Amino acid sequence: MSRIGVAFDKARADGRAVLVGCMPAGFPTVEDSIAAMTAMVEAGVDVIEVEIPYSDPVMDGPVIQKASDIALAGGVRTADTLRIIEAVAATGAPVVTMTYWNPIEQYGVDAFARDLAAAGGTGLITPDLIPEEAGEWLAASEAHGLDRTFLVSPSSTDARLKMTAGHCRGFVYATAIMGVTGARAQTSEAAPVLVSRLREVTDLPVGVGLGVGTGAQAATVAGYADAVIVGSALVRCVLDAPDRAAGLTALRALSAELAEGVRNPAR
Amino acid sequence: MSTDAAAPAGRLPDAAGHFGRFGGRFVPEALVAALDELDAAYRKAMTDETFLAEFDALLRDYAGTPSLLYEARRLSAEIGARVLLKREDLNHTGAHKVRNVLGQALLTKRMGKQRVIAETGAGQHGVATATAAALFDLECVVYMGEVDTERQALNVARMRMLGATVVPVTTGSRTLKDAMNEAMRDWVANVDTTHYLIGTAAGPHPFPEMVRDFVRGIGVEARQQCLDLTGALPDAVAACVGGGSNALGIFHAFVPDAGVRLYGFEAGGEGVATGRHAASITGGSAGVLHGTRTYVLQNEDGQTVESHSISAGLDYPGVGPEHAWLHDSGRATYQPVDDDEAMAAFELLCRTEGIIPAIESSHALAGARRIAPQLAAELGREPVIVVNLSGRGDKDVHTAGGYFGILDKE
């Protein structure tokens, strides 16, 4: 079982959901992003999702777009992402990587899988890769023992839910809303429906992301999902802070609030 | 890949939208249902006589097609080839693009959607979409890079006159590729009510195939017109290639005619060697961008690199996947034409024929000028070249006037 699987089992035994926190690699610098992710782990985030910055992130809203632009303008490379993953994995927390497909294709799919496994990464979340186009990744992830998380959406048909979940390993990512990343005032009504539809077709843990930004929202989502995935709200802590120390303080506070939320699932 | 790159062109793409190793769907899962719906509606429409009759009537009565195939005698004398211009510049809205938007607007109605969104660079596709939206009573939102809204203020005004909302995009490089990103984000969020009316033969399946089919009338007409005029097929067909819809439109009917050479001229900008160009095939590499696998301008990490061209309509860092395949298979030849060559051809057409071409189309004219002596030497006679004059140059008067230094000081 992968390290992600262990995290899900442990959380399930504790009667709570896993908290996944996302941060773009190299935002605002490589060292700062390692510090930010380490702070998130110390404050109670169970799994770190490292996003590889990409020039054309069509599934991301303004906050992560801006953070990705800052990281790229700072010169972050795909190889730096692997270094960040290695440093964060050393904290003991499972580290999953979220990436648009082109950076992986250019690195070389098998080469990236090999280097990701060597860095201690658990696998990939692929927002613009559907299983039908994933032949090379399916083979590389098998060869190097990595998890595969494809996304499902409220618009996915039952047949596609089954097919997509069937190609996942580790967990399935359910997008809570029809839209892009970014914190929203209200939690989704579509998400619980989507999760229960998924339960019909898979035994894999289900993580829910898009639009979750507060402890209360985390508690709501923890009521029906196995993992609560938070990105933009955490990124904003760093983006809006006047300096590095203030950013880390805000990040720790929000991480702790979210960690509290997943421990008090609304049932 | 499920399709042999050597398969006959008429059978491409495969059912999943692959042209050899290119094409496909690299999109968020949230869009798959909408792409499937579009694919089904498009396939049904293409065998539905009512739809086809409606589309034909619109093309004839509203867009003004078939466009003329005009023998440009003075230009021919200048470049040493018999040049036949496919006058897409005479269509309503001034370019080939009206064919695609009318087809997609009809489909939008059939799918019961009330809202269309579009991306635009120079504004030509935005204007065409706003036009069709007005005609079909659809809500229309056009995403346009902030840099382009400033460069193309007149087209912004045109779109607004036609009732469209123009949204300046302030992310990334604030140009066409970012406008496309923003349109994709809108579509993910509003896919139930909205059709994304992509302006070129790129993007995820079925867009490359569907857009090609809506514009392929250009080549069907040109092929027959050339036969009627000259009694034979042309020796070569030349078109400019940005995303590549006008080129595919004129190429497609000629692909099975092995004796007809197909030439696509990409925007070489300041020269491919300078890195400041928009020549994705001749100066890029295979990658994934905007939902499809194709040739892309990118760095070694797969980050998209900004494109450069004097022609806003060719200023895009990717190309339709069918062109990528036509290049790999050797059926079509792609070459870069730089800004200066294009502008020289622009001036030549103005002065010899009294036609002001779009700067985009000027790349095709420059290419024809380049290949004419080569073809003449090879064939041992004057070659016949059909050039797709894909758009008119009114929109480019300011750019061209600045380039030639003929604007009075303000």
XYZ file of C-alpha atoms in Angstrom:
677
model
C 0.000 0.000 0.000
C 1.213 3.493 -0.805
C 1.988 6.089 1.844
C -1.198 7.840 0.819
C -3.118 4.657 1.527
C -1.582 4.493 5.001
C -2.651 8.086 5.670
C -6.220 7.283 4.633
C -6.324 4.155 6.807
C -5.024 6.028 9.822
C -7.527 8.862 9.406
C -10.380 6.413 8.920
C -9.395 4.639 12.148
C -9.508 8.014 13.900
C -12.962 8.747 12.473
C -11.826 11.756 10.509
C -10.892 12.860 7.017
C -7.420 13.400 5.596
C -6.395 17.023 5.066
C -4.563 17.635 1.787
C -2.909 21.047 1.389
C -1.724 22.321 -1.973
C 1.088 24.763 -2.732
C 2.818 25.551 -6.035
C 6.459 24.492 -6.164
C 8.903 27.371 -6.087
C 6.376 29.935 -4.895
C 7.667 32.482 -4.178
C 11.089 30.751 -4.206
C 12.207 27.146 -3.914
C 13.366 27.566 -0.307
C 10.269 29.528 0.693
C 7.983 26.895 -0.733
C 9.776 24.160 1.232
C 9.387 26.266 4.375
C 5.704 26.838 3.639
C 4.961 23.167 3.058
C 6.922 22.143 6.142
C 4.927 24.653 8.204
C 1.701 23.183 6.830
C 2.766 19.684 7.918
C 3.740 20.926 11.392
C 0.357 22.633 11.747
C -1.644 19.504 10.931
C -1.853 19.064 7.150
C -1.669 15.304 6.519
C -0.734 15.203 2.829
C 1.095 17.852 0.827
C 0.074 18.393 -2.780
C 2.921 20.033 -4.684
C 1.704 21.716 -7.862
C 4.201 22.039 -10.696
C 3.821 25.629 -11.961
C 2.645 25.790 -15.554
C 2.297 28.677 -17.984
C -1.283 27.804 -19.006
C -3.138 26.410 -15.970
C -6.699 26.146 -17.288
C -8.096 24.443 -14.163
C -6.774 27.113 -11.824
C -8.398 30.314 -10.646
C -6.645 33.662 -10.133
C -4.862 32.865 -6.842
C -2.973 29.786 -8.036
C -2.420 31.378 -11.462
C -0.703 34.297 -9.789
C 1.394 32.078 -7.532
C 2.398 29.931 -10.534
C 3.375 33.042 -12.511
C 5.535 34.233 -9.601
C 7.223 30.837 -9.338
C 7.916 30.680 -13.078
C 9.150 34.266 -13.176
C 11.536 33.252 -10.395
C 12.934 30.603 -12.710
C 11.668 27.406 -11.074
C 12.344 24.266 -13.134
C 10.716 20.849 -13.140
C 13.888 19.475 -11.558
C 13.465 21.960 -8.677
C 10.021 20.521 -8.056
C 11.579 17.106 -7.504
C 14.016 18.630 -5.020
C 11.109 20.251 -3.160
C 9.207 16.971 -3.092
C 12.229 15.222 -1.635
C 12.653 17.858 1.087
C 8.980 17.803 2.076
C 8.756 14.007 1.962
C 11.578 13.995 4.529
C 9.092 15.435 7.064
C 7.312 12.089 6.910
C 4.157 13.444 5.302
C 3.066 11.830 2.030
C 3.698 14.166 -0.907
C 1.526 13.943 -4.005
C 2.230 16.002 -7.126
C -0.369 17.879 -9.112
C 0.649 18.682 -12.648
C -0.644 19.702 -16.011
C 0.465 17.196 -18.579
C 2.890 19.022 -20.857
C 5.711 19.508 -18.311
C 5.704 15.747 -17.681
C 5.654 14.907 -21.370
C 8.630 17.190 -21.977
C 10.598 15.767 -19.037
C 9.834 12.283 -20.346
C 6.953 10.364 -18.754
C 8.974 7.342 -17.635
C 11.948 9.461 -16.572
C 9.703 11.673 -14.472
C 8.014 8.678 -12.854
C 11.415 7.208 -12.023
C 12.715 10.474 -10.535
C 9.476 11.172 -8.675
C 9.601 7.752 -7.061
C 13.255 8.283 -6.160
C 12.381 11.652 -4.565
C 9.789 9.949 -2.374
C 6.697 11.277 -4.162
C 3.585 9.094 -3.987
C 2.120 9.820 -7.409
C 0.404 12.345 -9.634
C -2.866 14.242 -9.747
C -3.428 15.084 -13.417
C -6.077 17.774 -14.025
C -5.835 17.795 -17.831
C -5.104 14.139 -18.465
C -8.033 11.766 -18.838
C -7.456 7.991 -18.750
C -8.057 7.671 -22.500
C -4.900 9.715 -23.197
C -2.860 8.306 -20.324
C -1.359 5.153 -21.833
C 2.231 6.132 -21.197
C 1.500 7.286 -17.644
C -0.441 4.114 -16.825
C 2.621 2.078 -17.821
C 5.154 4.338 -16.082
C 3.170 4.481 -12.835
C 2.969 0.674 -12.801
C 6.682 0.368 -13.468
C 7.644 2.757 -10.670
C 4.917 1.989 -8.123
C 3.239 5.393 -8.186
C -0.349 6.382 -7.454
C -2.599 7.808 -10.159
C -5.291 10.316 -9.317
C -7.555 11.325 -12.160
C -10.317 13.873 -11.619
C -14.043 13.278 -11.780
C -16.631 15.996 -12.047
C -20.338 16.506 -11.359
C -20.805 16.349 -15.141
C -19.167 12.904 -15.456
C -21.544 10.164 -16.557
C -21.854 7.024 -14.423
C -19.915 5.103 -17.042
C -17.085 7.628 -16.932
C -17.031 7.651 -13.125
C -16.545 3.907 -13.172
C -13.947 3.980 -15.936
C -11.988 6.853 -14.394
C -12.047 5.490 -10.851
C -10.980 2.156 -12.300
C -7.788 3.763 -13.554
C -7.036 5.526 -10.251
C -4.795 4.221 -7.521
C -4.388 5.840 -4.095
C -7.464 8.055 -4.231
C -9.950 9.654 -6.600
C -10.219 13.446 -6.868
C -13.800 14.681 -7.018
C -14.134 18.287 -8.138
C -16.839 19.770 -5.949
C -18.126 22.276 -8.435
C -18.141 22.999 -12.124
C -15.351 25.536 -12.185
C -11.725 26.268 -11.434
C -9.733 26.335 -8.194
C -10.413 29.126 -5.722
C -12.062 29.524 -2.312
C -15.791 30.155 -2.386
C -18.240 31.398 0.233
C -20.520 28.385 0.065
C -19.760 24.698 -0.080
C -21.012 22.707 -2.989
C -24.346 20.927 -3.147
C -23.112 18.843 -6.059
C -20.157 17.361 -4.186
C -21.998 15.030 -1.760
C -24.059 13.717 -4.674
C -20.923 13.095 -6.717
C -19.216 11.332 -3.815
C -22.152 9.024 -3.233
C -22.245 8.222 -6.960
C -18.544 7.381 -6.732
C -19.111 5.098 -3.737
C -21.286 2.967 -6.031
C -18.408 2.290 -8.392
C -15.203 2.304 -6.309
C -13.794 1.361 -2.929
C -10.949 3.848 -3.273
C -10.860 6.827 -0.917
C -12.412 9.974 -2.366
C -10.898 13.414 -1.945
C -12.983 16.526 -2.576
C -11.428 19.749 -3.764
C -12.304 23.146 -5.281
C -13.724 25.942 -3.200
C -12.847 24.784 0.339
C -11.144 27.485 2.391
C -12.313 27.476 6.029
C -12.418 25.091 8.980
C -16.204 25.019 8.828
C -16.186 24.108 5.139
C -13.563 21.437 5.829
C -15.813 19.962 8.508
C -18.741 19.908 6.090
C -16.754 18.149 3.368
C -15.198 15.765 5.929
C -18.755 14.669 6.656
C -18.971 12.836 3.338
C -15.473 12.622 1.827
C -12.295 10.778 2.802
C -10.044 13.743 2.100
C -10.520 17.496 2.055
C -8.278 19.207 -0.494
C -7.437 22.874 0.054
C -5.332 24.991 -2.288
C -6.137 28.615 -3.039
C -6.975 29.602 0.544
C -3.560 28.365 1.714
C -1.753 29.973 -1.208
C -3.472 33.261 -0.431
C -1.925 33.238 3.070
C 1.473 33.544 1.431
C 0.365 35.738 -1.472
C -1.310 38.376 0.711
C 1.288 38.467 3.510
C 3.472 41.566 3.896
C 6.538 39.404 4.566
C 7.692 35.812 4.812
C 7.216 35.460 8.561
C 3.668 36.804 8.415
C 2.919 34.409 5.550
C 4.080 31.410 7.547
C 2.106 32.550 10.583
C -1.071 32.878 8.526
C -0.390 29.532 6.843
C 0.047 27.766 10.202
C -3.138 29.319 11.558
C -5.253 28.289 8.557
C -3.690 24.810 8.458
C -4.554 24.317 12.130
C -8.113 25.567 11.551
C -8.576 23.168 8.628
C -7.013 20.293 10.612
C -9.523 20.979 13.359
C -12.287 20.971 10.749
C -11.454 17.527 9.343
C -11.444 16.193 12.929
C -15.004 17.349 13.469
C -16.837 16.034 10.451
C -20.386 17.310 10.087
C -22.614 14.243 9.893
C -1.537 5.901 -30.678
C -4.286 4.104 -32.465
C -3.873 5.628 -35.904
C -1.166 4.769 -38.357
C 0.462 7.977 -39.554
C 0.345 6.557 -43.065
C -3.449 6.137 -43.056
C -5.319 7.936 -45.820
C -6.024 11.526 -44.880
C -9.727 11.219 -45.551
C -10.053 8.805 -42.662
C -8.468 11.051 -40.095
C -8.903 11.716 -37.298
C -9.784 8.442 -35.569
C -12.862 8.271 -33.339
C -10.940 9.793 -30.435
C -9.677 12.704 -32.528
C -6.122 11.512 -33.189
C -4.210 12.506 -36.290
C -1.371 10.033 -35.935
C 0.385 10.990 -32.694
C -1.328 14.381 -32.614
C -4.732 15.641 -31.518
C -6.850 13.938 -28.864
C -8.291 15.456 -25.719
C -6.151 16.908 -22.953
C -8.845 18.602 -20.929
C -10.318 18.664 -17.451
C -12.808 15.841 -16.967
C -15.479 18.512 -16.360
C -15.431 19.285 -20.106
C -15.635 15.733 -21.396
C -19.417 15.521 -21.201
C -19.736 18.774 -23.175
C -17.221 17.626 -25.775
C -19.125 14.355 -26.151
C -22.379 16.278 -26.514
C -20.808 18.540 -29.133
C -19.325 15.580 -30.964
C -22.692 13.843 -31.114
C -24.510 17.002 -32.240
C -21.889 17.683 -34.915
C -21.946 14.128 -36.282
C -25.717 14.121 -36.386
C -25.764 17.509 -38.107
C -23.303 16.480 -40.798
C -25.679 13.765 -41.985
C -28.840 15.791 -41.445
C -30.107 17.301 -44.684
C -32.029 20.028 -42.888
C -28.889 21.198 -41.100
C -26.761 21.043 -44.219
C -29.356 22.949 -46.259
C -29.598 25.601 -43.563
C -25.804 25.912 -43.403
C -25.523 26.120 -47.199
C -28.203 28.790 -47.388
C -26.465 30.884 -44.737
C -23.122 30.552 -46.485
C -24.665 31.629 -49.766
C -27.182 34.301 -48.733
C -25.504 35.750 -45.664
C -21.759 35.113 -45.959
C -21.583 35.575 -49.727
C -19.933 32.312 -50.729
C -18.762 30.662 -52.915
C -16.017 33.248 -52.889
C -14.420 34.139 -56.216
C -11.301 32.513 -57.599
C -9.624 35.497 -59.209
C -6.768 35.292 -61.666
C -4.313 37.974 -60.544
C -2.598 38.737 -63.857
C -0.391 41.644 -62.814
C 0.730 39.828 -59.679
C 1.338 36.702 -61.775
C 3.618 38.648 -64.105
C 5.581 39.930 -61.116
C 6.217 36.576 -59.478
C 6.464 34.256 -62.466
C 3.517 31.986 -61.772
C -0.131 31.929 -62.735
C -1.635 33.041 -59.424
C -5.273 32.368 -58.608
C -6.513 34.142 -55.491
C -9.267 32.505 -53.451
C -11.086 35.649 -52.388
C -12.175 34.781 -48.851
C -11.514 38.437 -48.068
C -14.783 39.250 -49.834
C -16.903 37.204 -47.418
C -19.119 38.954 -44.882
C -16.938 40.081 -41.942
C -13.938 40.024 -44.271
C -12.408 36.602 -43.787
C -12.892 32.844 -44.049
C -13.793 32.731 -40.371
C -17.468 33.448 -40.977
C -17.894 29.908 -42.334
C -16.812 28.355 -39.051
C -18.837 30.642 -36.797
C -22.027 30.118 -38.789
C -21.596 26.345 -38.540
C -20.927 26.416 -34.826
C -23.684 28.945 -34.118
C -26.178 26.668 -35.856
C -24.943 23.770 -33.724
C -25.231 25.899 -30.579
C -28.904 26.457 -31.326
C -29.388 22.746 -31.947
C -27.837 21.900 -28.594
C -30.297 24.286 -26.941
C -27.571 26.544 -25.585
C -28.160 30.293 -25.344
C -24.648 31.600 -24.740
C -21.437 31.496 -26.749
C -17.946 32.430 -25.636
C -14.915 32.928 -27.827
C -11.267 33.856 -27.657
C -9.794 36.331 -30.051
C -6.360 37.712 -30.847
C -6.641 40.379 -33.502
C -10.361 40.480 -32.960
C -11.408 38.916 -36.274
C -12.791 35.736 -34.741
C -14.375 37.805 -31.978
C -16.102 39.998 -34.534
C -17.230 36.973 -36.533
C -18.585 35.307 -33.390
C -20.348 38.489 -32.284
C -21.853 38.702 -35.770
C -23.224 35.176 -35.659
C -24.429 35.711 -32.093
C -26.384 38.776 -33.206
C -27.880 36.867 -36.119
C -28.848 33.891 -33.937
C -29.848 35.919 -30.877
C -27.234 34.368 -28.598
C -25.514 35.965 -25.624
C -21.871 36.473 -26.547
C -18.779 36.966 -24.384
C -15.403 37.404 -26.062
C -12.130 36.991 -24.170
C -9.291 39.084 -25.506
C -5.832 39.678 -24.088
C -5.500 43.138 -22.590
C -2.530 43.844 -24.868
C -4.679 42.990 -27.894
C -7.642 45.113 -26.771
C -5.278 48.067 -26.859
C -3.753 47.110 -30.228
C -7.150 46.415 -31.792
C -9.446 49.024 -30.287
C -11.568 49.244 -33.456
C -12.421 45.567 -33.350
C -13.329 45.876 -29.678
C -15.768 48.609 -30.682
C -17.145 46.436 -33.499
C -17.838 43.567 -31.116
C -19.594 45.895 -28.682
C -21.724 47.377 -31.486
C -22.810 43.864 -32.330
C -23.929 43.337 -28.739
C -21.050 41.256 -27.395
C -19.328 41.686 -24.055
C -15.559 41.961 -24.436
C -13.547 40.820 -21.425
C -9.907 41.998 -21.361
C -7.690 39.194 -20.030
C -4.979 40.393 -17.672
C -3.265 37.097 -16.826
C -0.032 35.641 -18.230
C 1.227 37.348 -21.376
C -2.197 39.052 -21.819
C -2.485 37.853 -25.439
C -4.348 35.198 -27.432
C -3.136 32.139 -25.524
C -4.237 33.671 -22.232
C -7.591 34.624 -23.747
C -7.980 30.955 -24.677
C -7.120 29.881 -21.112
C -9.729 32.260 -19.742
C -12.372 31.049 -22.196
C -11.635 27.455 -21.114
C -12.103 28.474 -17.469
C -15.423 30.132 -18.300
C -16.494 27.022 -20.184
C -15.635 24.684 -17.301
C -17.847 26.799 -15.036
C -20.765 27.361 -17.449
C -20.736 24.337 -19.673
C -24.456 23.566 -19.224
C -25.563 26.797 -20.866
C -22.576 27.744 -22.961
C -20.853 26.690 -26.159
C -17.196 27.560 -26.560
C -16.932 28.699 -30.162
C -13.246 28.025 -30.836
C -11.947 30.070 -33.731
C -9.488 27.701 -35.355
C -8.935 24.033 -36.128
C -7.219 23.447 -32.777
C -8.290 22.578 -29.233
C -9.670 19.266 -27.969
C -11.523 16.760 -30.144
C -13.917 17.304 -31.923
C -12.923 20.941 -32.564
C -10.072 20.341 -35.055
C -12.187 18.014 -37.168
C -15.385 20.022 -36.848
C -13.836 23.396 -37.639
C -12.061 21.843 -40.620
C -15.345 20.481 -41.907
C -17.073 23.854 -41.543
C -14.363 25.623 -43.560
C -13.440 22.897 -46.040
C -15.831 24.426 -48.560
C -13.001 26.835 -49.379
C -10.998 24.036 -50.988
C -13.989 22.290 -52.515
C -14.919 25.533 -54.266
C -11.349 26.418 -55.250
C -10.717 22.959 -56.694
C -13.770 23.139 -58.975
C -13.146 26.789 -59.864
C -9.574 25.981 -60.844
C -10.731 23.085 -63.016
C -13.316 25.344 -64.669
C -10.823 28.135 -65.246
C -7.697 26.246 -66.277
C -8.960 22.780 -67.171
C -6.621 21.219 -64.652
C -5.771 21.089 -60.960
C -3.230 23.635 -59.687
C 0.421 22.726 -59.196
C 0.375 24.140 -55.692
C -1.917 25.546 -53.034
C -0.539 28.116 -50.600
C -1.998 29.375 -47.329
C -0.846 31.052 -44.136
C -0.844 29.003 -40.942
C -1.442 30.312 -37.445
C -3.922 27.995 -35.769
C -4.445 26.870 -39.328
C -8.163 26.921 -40.143
C -7.908 28.802 -43.436
C -5.071 26.523 -44.576
C -6.924 23.335 -43.674
C -10.024 24.789 -45.284
C -8.289 25.141 -48.627
C -5.985 22.092 -48.297
C -8.472 19.459 -47.325
C -10.194 18.914 -50.654
C -6.772 18.700 -52.352
C -5.173 16.204 -49.944
C -6.104 13.172 -52.111
C -4.740 14.919 -55.248
C -1.159 13.680 -55.027
C 0.009 15.995 -57.822
C -1.031 19.140 -55.944
C 1.667 20.436 -53.611
C 0.387 21.926 -50.375
C 2.340 24.748 -48.737
C 1.652 26.240 -45.312
C 3.458 29.462 -44.445
C 3.966 30.131 -40.779
C 4.711 33.488 -39.206
C 8.491 33.772 -38.983
C 8.274 37.068 -37.082
C 11.738 38.566 -36.816
C 13.213 35.277 -38.064
C 13.002 31.769 -36.594
C 16.667 31.971 -35.564
C 15.919 35.006 -33.339
C 13.401 33.091 -31.235
C 10.893 35.891 -31.848
C 8.438 34.150 -34.167
C 5.170 32.192 -34.249
C 6.327 29.249 -36.388
C 5.188 26.308 -34.249
C 5.931 23.615 -36.824
C 9.227 24.863 -38.189
C 10.452 26.386 -34.920
C 8.657 24.430 -32.178
C 8.377 20.878 -30.876
C 5.661 18.332 -30.112
C 3.748 19.002 -26.909
C 0.332 19.508 -25.365
C -1.384 22.903 -25.397
C -5.013 23.958 -25.095
C -6.434 20.484 -25.119
C -4.518 18.904 -27.972
C -1.132 17.367 -28.789
C 0.558 19.301 -31.569
C 3.614 21.420 -32.323
C 4.073 24.070 -29.664
C 6.479 26.895 -28.922
C 7.838 25.857 -25.545
C 10.955 25.732 -23.432
C 12.539 22.449 -22.390
C 10.312 22.264 -19.293
C 7.189 22.421 -21.439
C 6.293 25.987 -20.468
C 4.689 27.800 -23.371
C 6.892 30.467 -24.919
C 5.404 33.724 -26.142
C 4.992 34.019 -29.903
C 5.792 37.064 -32.039
C 4.408 38.170 -35.380
C 3.461 41.410 -37.055
C 0.214 39.604 -37.838
C -1.962 39.365 -34.737
C -3.978 36.552 -36.321
C -0.915 34.303 -36.635
C 0.495 35.269 -33.238
C -0.225 31.982 -31.451
C 2.269 29.482 -29.953
C 0.489 26.359 -31.254
C -1.062 24.988 -34.434
C -3.976 22.724 -35.278
C -3.082 19.025 -34.856
C -4.001 18.090 -38.413
C -1.252 20.400 -39.678
C 1.188 18.691 -37.309
C 0.177 15.411 -38.913
C 0.298 16.751 -42.486
C 3.819 17.942 -41.705
C 4.980 14.634 -40.213
C 3.434 12.638 -43.043
C 5.104 14.872 -45.621
C 1.838 15.588 -47.426
C 2.167 19.322 -46.807
C 5.283 21.490 -46.610
C 5.608 24.180 -43.974
C 7.978 27.114 -44.162
C 8.359 30.309 -42.165
C 7.810 33.716 -43.749
C 9.173 36.599 -41.718
C 7.537 39.962 -41.073
C 9.494 41.817 -43.762
C 8.783 39.256 -46.496
C 5.100 39.303 -45.604
C 4.937 43.089 -45.689
C 6.709 43.204 -49.055
C 4.057 40.847 -50.440
C 1.351 42.960 -48.818
C 2.641 46.002 -50.672
C 2.999 44.069 -53.920
C -0.649 42.976 -53.939
C -1.829 46.489 -53.090
C 0.161 47.973 -55.982
C -0.424 45.309 -58.642
C -4.021 44.314 -58.029
C -5.646 47.065 -55.970
C -6.394 44.587 -53.204
C -5.355 45.288 -49.603
C -4.815 41.855 -48.050
C -4.791 40.891 -44.394
C -1.224 40.685 -43.074
C -1.981 37.034 -42.276
C -2.771 36.302 -45.932
C 0.288 38.285 -46.995
C 2.385 35.453 -45.560
C 0.770 33.114 -48.120
C 1.433 35.602 -50.925
C 5.063 35.901 -49.874
C 5.330 32.128 -49.798
C 3.877 31.847 -53.298
C 6.409 34.392 -54.471
C 9.195 32.279 -52.944
C 8.099 28.924 -54.389
C 7.180 30.214 -57.871
C 10.713 30.088 -59.358
C 11.404 26.727 -57.679
C 8.240 25.204 -59.132
C 8.891 26.758 -62.545
C 12.366 25.209 -62.608
C 11.064 21.847 -61.489
C 8.123 21.727 -63.907
C 9.815 23.460 -66.835
C 6.802 25.752 -67.296
C 4.849 28.454 -65.573
C 3.284 26.908 -62.447
C -0.330 27.452 -61.389
C -0.606 28.422 -57.711
C -3.849 28.872 -55.806
C -3.323 31.263 -52.900
C -5.867 31.514 -50.120
C -6.477 35.215 -49.640
C -8.032 34.421 -46.273
C -8.868 37.948 -45.166
C -8.927 41.595 -46.098
C -6.529 44.158 -44.753
C -8.808 46.929 -43.467
C -8.095 45.870 -39.890
C -4.352 46.112 -40.579
C -4.260 49.620 -41.999
C -2.843 51.069 -38.794
C -0.150 48.386 -38.429
C 0.799 48.486 -42.098
C 0.728 52.276 -42.186
C 3.109 52.322 -39.242
C 5.343 49.697 -40.862
C 5.632 51.627 -44.121
C 5.904 54.983 -42.362
C 3.038 56.492 -44.332
C 0.829 57.710 -41.491
C 0.690 61.464 -41.053
C 2.005 62.511 -37.653
C -0.840 63.017 -35.218
